[in-house]
Every structure is written in C-alpha cells, then in structure tokens.
C-alpha positions as a Markdown table, in Angstrom:
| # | Residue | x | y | z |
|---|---|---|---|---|
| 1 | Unk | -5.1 | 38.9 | -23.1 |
| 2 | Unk | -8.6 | 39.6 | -24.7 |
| 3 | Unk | -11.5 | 40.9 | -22.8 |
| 4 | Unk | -13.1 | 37.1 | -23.6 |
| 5 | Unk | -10.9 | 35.1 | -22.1 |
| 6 | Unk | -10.9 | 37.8 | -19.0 |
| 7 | Unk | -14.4 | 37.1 | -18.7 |
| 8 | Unk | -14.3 | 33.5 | -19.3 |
| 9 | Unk | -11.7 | 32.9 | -16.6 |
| 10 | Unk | -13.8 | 35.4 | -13.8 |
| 11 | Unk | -17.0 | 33.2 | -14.9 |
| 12 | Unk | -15.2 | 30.2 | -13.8 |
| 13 | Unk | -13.7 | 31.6 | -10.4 |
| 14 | Unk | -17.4 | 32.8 | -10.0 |
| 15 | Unk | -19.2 | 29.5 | -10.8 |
| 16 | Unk | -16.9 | 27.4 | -8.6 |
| 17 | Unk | -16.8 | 29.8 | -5.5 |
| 18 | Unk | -20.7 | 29.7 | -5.9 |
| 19 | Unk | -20.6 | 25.8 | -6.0 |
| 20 | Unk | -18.4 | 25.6 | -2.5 |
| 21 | Unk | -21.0 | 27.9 | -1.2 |
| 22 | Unk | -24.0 | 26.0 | -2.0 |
| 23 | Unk | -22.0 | 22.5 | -0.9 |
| 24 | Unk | -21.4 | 24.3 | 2.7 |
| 25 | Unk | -24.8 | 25.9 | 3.0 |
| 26 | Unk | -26.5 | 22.7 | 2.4 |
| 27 | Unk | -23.9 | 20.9 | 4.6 |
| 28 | Unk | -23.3 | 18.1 | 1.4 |
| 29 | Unk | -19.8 | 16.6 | 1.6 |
| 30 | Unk | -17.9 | 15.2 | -1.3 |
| 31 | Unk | -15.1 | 13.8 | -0.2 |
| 32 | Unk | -16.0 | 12.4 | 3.6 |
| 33 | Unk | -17.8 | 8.6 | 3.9 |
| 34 | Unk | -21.4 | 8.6 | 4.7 |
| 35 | Unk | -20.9 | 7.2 | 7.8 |
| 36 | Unk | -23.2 | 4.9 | 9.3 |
| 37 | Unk | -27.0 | 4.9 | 9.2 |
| 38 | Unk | -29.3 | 4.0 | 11.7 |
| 39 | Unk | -33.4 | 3.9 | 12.2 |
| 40 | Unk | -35.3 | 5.7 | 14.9 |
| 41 | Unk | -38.8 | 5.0 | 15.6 |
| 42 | Unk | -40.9 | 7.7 | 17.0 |
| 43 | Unk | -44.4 | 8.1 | 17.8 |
| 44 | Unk | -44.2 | 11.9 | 17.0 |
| 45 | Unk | -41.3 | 13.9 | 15.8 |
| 46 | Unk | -42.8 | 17.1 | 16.3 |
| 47 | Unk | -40.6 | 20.0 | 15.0 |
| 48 | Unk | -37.7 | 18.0 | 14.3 |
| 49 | Unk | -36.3 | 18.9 | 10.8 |
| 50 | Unk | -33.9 | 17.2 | 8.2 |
| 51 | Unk | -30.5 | 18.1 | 8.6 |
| 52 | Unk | -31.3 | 18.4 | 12.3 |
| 53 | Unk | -28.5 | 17.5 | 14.9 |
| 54 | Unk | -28.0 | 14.1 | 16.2 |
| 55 | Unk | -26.1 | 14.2 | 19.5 |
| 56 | Unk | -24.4 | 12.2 | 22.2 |
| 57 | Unk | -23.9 | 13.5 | 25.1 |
| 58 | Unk | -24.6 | 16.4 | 23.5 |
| 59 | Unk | -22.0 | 16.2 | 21.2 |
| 60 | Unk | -22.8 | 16.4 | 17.4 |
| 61 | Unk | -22.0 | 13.3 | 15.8 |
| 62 | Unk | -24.4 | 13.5 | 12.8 |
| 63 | Unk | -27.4 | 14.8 | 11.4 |
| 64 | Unk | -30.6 | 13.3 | 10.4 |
| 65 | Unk | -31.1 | 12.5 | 7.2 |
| 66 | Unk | -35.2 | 12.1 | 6.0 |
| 67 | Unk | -37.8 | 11.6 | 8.4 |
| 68 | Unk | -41.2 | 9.9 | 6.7 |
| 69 | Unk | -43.9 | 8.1 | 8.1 |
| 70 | Unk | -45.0 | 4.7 | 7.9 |
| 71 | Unk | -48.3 | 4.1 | 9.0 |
| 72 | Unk | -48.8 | 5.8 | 12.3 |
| 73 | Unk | -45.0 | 6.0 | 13.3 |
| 74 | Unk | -42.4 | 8.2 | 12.0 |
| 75 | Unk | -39.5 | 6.6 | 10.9 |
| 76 | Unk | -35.9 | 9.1 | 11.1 |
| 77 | Unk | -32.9 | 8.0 | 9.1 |
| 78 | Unk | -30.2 | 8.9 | 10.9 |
| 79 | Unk | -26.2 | 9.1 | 10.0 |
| 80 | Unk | -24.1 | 9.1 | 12.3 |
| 81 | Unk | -20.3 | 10.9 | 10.9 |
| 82 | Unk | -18.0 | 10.2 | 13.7 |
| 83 | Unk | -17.1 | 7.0 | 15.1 |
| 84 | Unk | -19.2 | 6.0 | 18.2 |
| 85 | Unk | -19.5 | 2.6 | 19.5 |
| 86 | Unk | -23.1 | 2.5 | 19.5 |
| 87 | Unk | -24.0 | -0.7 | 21.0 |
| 88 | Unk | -27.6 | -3.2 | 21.4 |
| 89 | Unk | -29.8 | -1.1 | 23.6 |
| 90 | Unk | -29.7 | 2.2 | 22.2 |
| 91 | Unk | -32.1 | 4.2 | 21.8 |
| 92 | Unk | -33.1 | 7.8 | 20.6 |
| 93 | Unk | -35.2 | 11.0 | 22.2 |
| 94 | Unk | -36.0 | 14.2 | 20.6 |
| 95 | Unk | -34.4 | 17.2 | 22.7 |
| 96 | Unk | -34.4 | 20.9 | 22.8 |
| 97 | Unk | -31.3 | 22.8 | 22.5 |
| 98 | Unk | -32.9 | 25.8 | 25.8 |
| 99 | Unk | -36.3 | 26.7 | 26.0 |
| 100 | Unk | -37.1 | 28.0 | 22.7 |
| 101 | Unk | -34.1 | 26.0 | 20.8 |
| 102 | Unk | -33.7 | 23.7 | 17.8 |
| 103 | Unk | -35.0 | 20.1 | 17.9 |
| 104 | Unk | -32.2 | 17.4 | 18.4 |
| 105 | Unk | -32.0 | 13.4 | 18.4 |
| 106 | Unk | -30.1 | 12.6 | 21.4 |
| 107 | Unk | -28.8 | 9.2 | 21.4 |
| 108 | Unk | -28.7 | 7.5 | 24.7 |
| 109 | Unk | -25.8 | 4.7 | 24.0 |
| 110 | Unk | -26.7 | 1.0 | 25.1 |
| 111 | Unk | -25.2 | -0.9 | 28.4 |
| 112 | Unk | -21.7 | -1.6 | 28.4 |
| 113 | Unk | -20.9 | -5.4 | 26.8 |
| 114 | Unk | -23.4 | -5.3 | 24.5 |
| 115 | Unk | -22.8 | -6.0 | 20.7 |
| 116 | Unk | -22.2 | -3.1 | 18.2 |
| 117 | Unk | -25.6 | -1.8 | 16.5 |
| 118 | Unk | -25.0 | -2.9 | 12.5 |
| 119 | Unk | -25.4 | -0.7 | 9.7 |
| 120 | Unk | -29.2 | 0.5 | 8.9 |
| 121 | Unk | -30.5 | -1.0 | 12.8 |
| 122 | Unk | -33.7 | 0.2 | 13.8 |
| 123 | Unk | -33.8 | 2.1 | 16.9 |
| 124 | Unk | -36.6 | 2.9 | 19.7 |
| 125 | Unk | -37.8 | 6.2 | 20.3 |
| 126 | Unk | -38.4 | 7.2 | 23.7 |
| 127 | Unk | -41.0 | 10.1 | 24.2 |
| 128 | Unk | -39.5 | 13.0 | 25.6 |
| 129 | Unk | -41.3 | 16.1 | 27.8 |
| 130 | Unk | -42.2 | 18.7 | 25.4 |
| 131 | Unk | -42.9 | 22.3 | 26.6 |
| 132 | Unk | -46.6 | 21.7 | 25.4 |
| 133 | Unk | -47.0 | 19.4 | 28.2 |
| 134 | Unk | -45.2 | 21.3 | 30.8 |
| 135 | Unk | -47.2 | 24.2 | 29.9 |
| 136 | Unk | -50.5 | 22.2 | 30.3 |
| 137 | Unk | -49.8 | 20.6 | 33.4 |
C-alpha cells in the first residue's frame, strides 16, 4: 500500500473522530428528536447560560436552548428530551445546583387533571431567592 493512501485513510479516521468529539462537546445530537419546546418568562435570568440544565425534580430532562430578551422580560427556549407529562399550570424557576453551583431551570409540573402543555407553550417564571439577596438581608 502507498504511503498516500496510508495517509489518506489516517486523515479520515482523524477528521471523523474529531467530528464525534466536537458533536459530544457541544452536546448536538444527530440522530435523537428535538423533543418538545417550551417558553419561560422571566423577569431576570441572571447567570443562567445556554445549554444550561432544565430539571424536574431535579432530574435532567433537557437543556435550554437560547435565552433573548424581549422588551424588559427574558424569554428562555426550553427543550425538554425526555417524556414528561407537563401539564396547564406549570411553571419554571431558576435554581442553584449548592452554594456556588451552576444555574438550572427547574420545572415545577402543574396540578394533577390538568391538560398537557402543547408544543412551543409559554411558561411563567417564578422569581427565585438568589444568594445576592440572602447576603443583603
């Protein structure tokens, strides 16, 4: 076998290991369905980040997915990956993982009997304690 082809084939291995790596650090899936999205409304999302956790009962179930703001609320798209019957009356708070942890959106799932939230529903945002406040109180 020639030294080209050698070097052609240990290119390729290279580029596609390289590819899986960048898919997994950035957390991008291929092959797995969106899941469904969901609005949150917040009147300050103050070190939350995209690609941050979105839990309930502190369970990962998805990630957030863009946060922007329109006019004086912030507005986080959120997709949920797993199934969860998330049902009318749910709403979302921004959590701590400890003391000094990561930012979360914990979503608190509606009363029991209510219907299912539909795809792209706009959620409340309740405001949550932050260590700011318990530090100035």
């Amino acid at each position: 076998m020639e030294n080209t082809v050698k070097v052609g084939i240990f290119m390729t291995l290279a580029l596609a290991v390289l590819g899986y790596l960048i898919l997994r650090a950035e957390q991008i899936s291929l092959f797995r369905p969106a899941g469904k999205r969901l609005v949150a409304e917040f009147a300050s999302v103050a070190g939350l980040d995209d690609q941050s956790a979105v839990r309930v009962a502190g369970v990962r179930v998805g990630r957030v997915d863009g946060i922007e703001l329109r006019g004086r609320e912030a507005r986080v798209n959120i997709i949920v990956e797993r199934e969860v019957p998330l049902l009318a009356g749910t709403y979302a708070e921004i959590k701590n993982l400890g003391l000094l942890g990561d930012k979360y959106v914990e979503l608190v799932p509606g009363p029991a009997g209510g219907a299912l939230l539909p795809e792209g529903a706009v959620i409340s945002g309740q405001p949550s304690v932050g260590i700011d406040q318990v530090l100035s109180s």
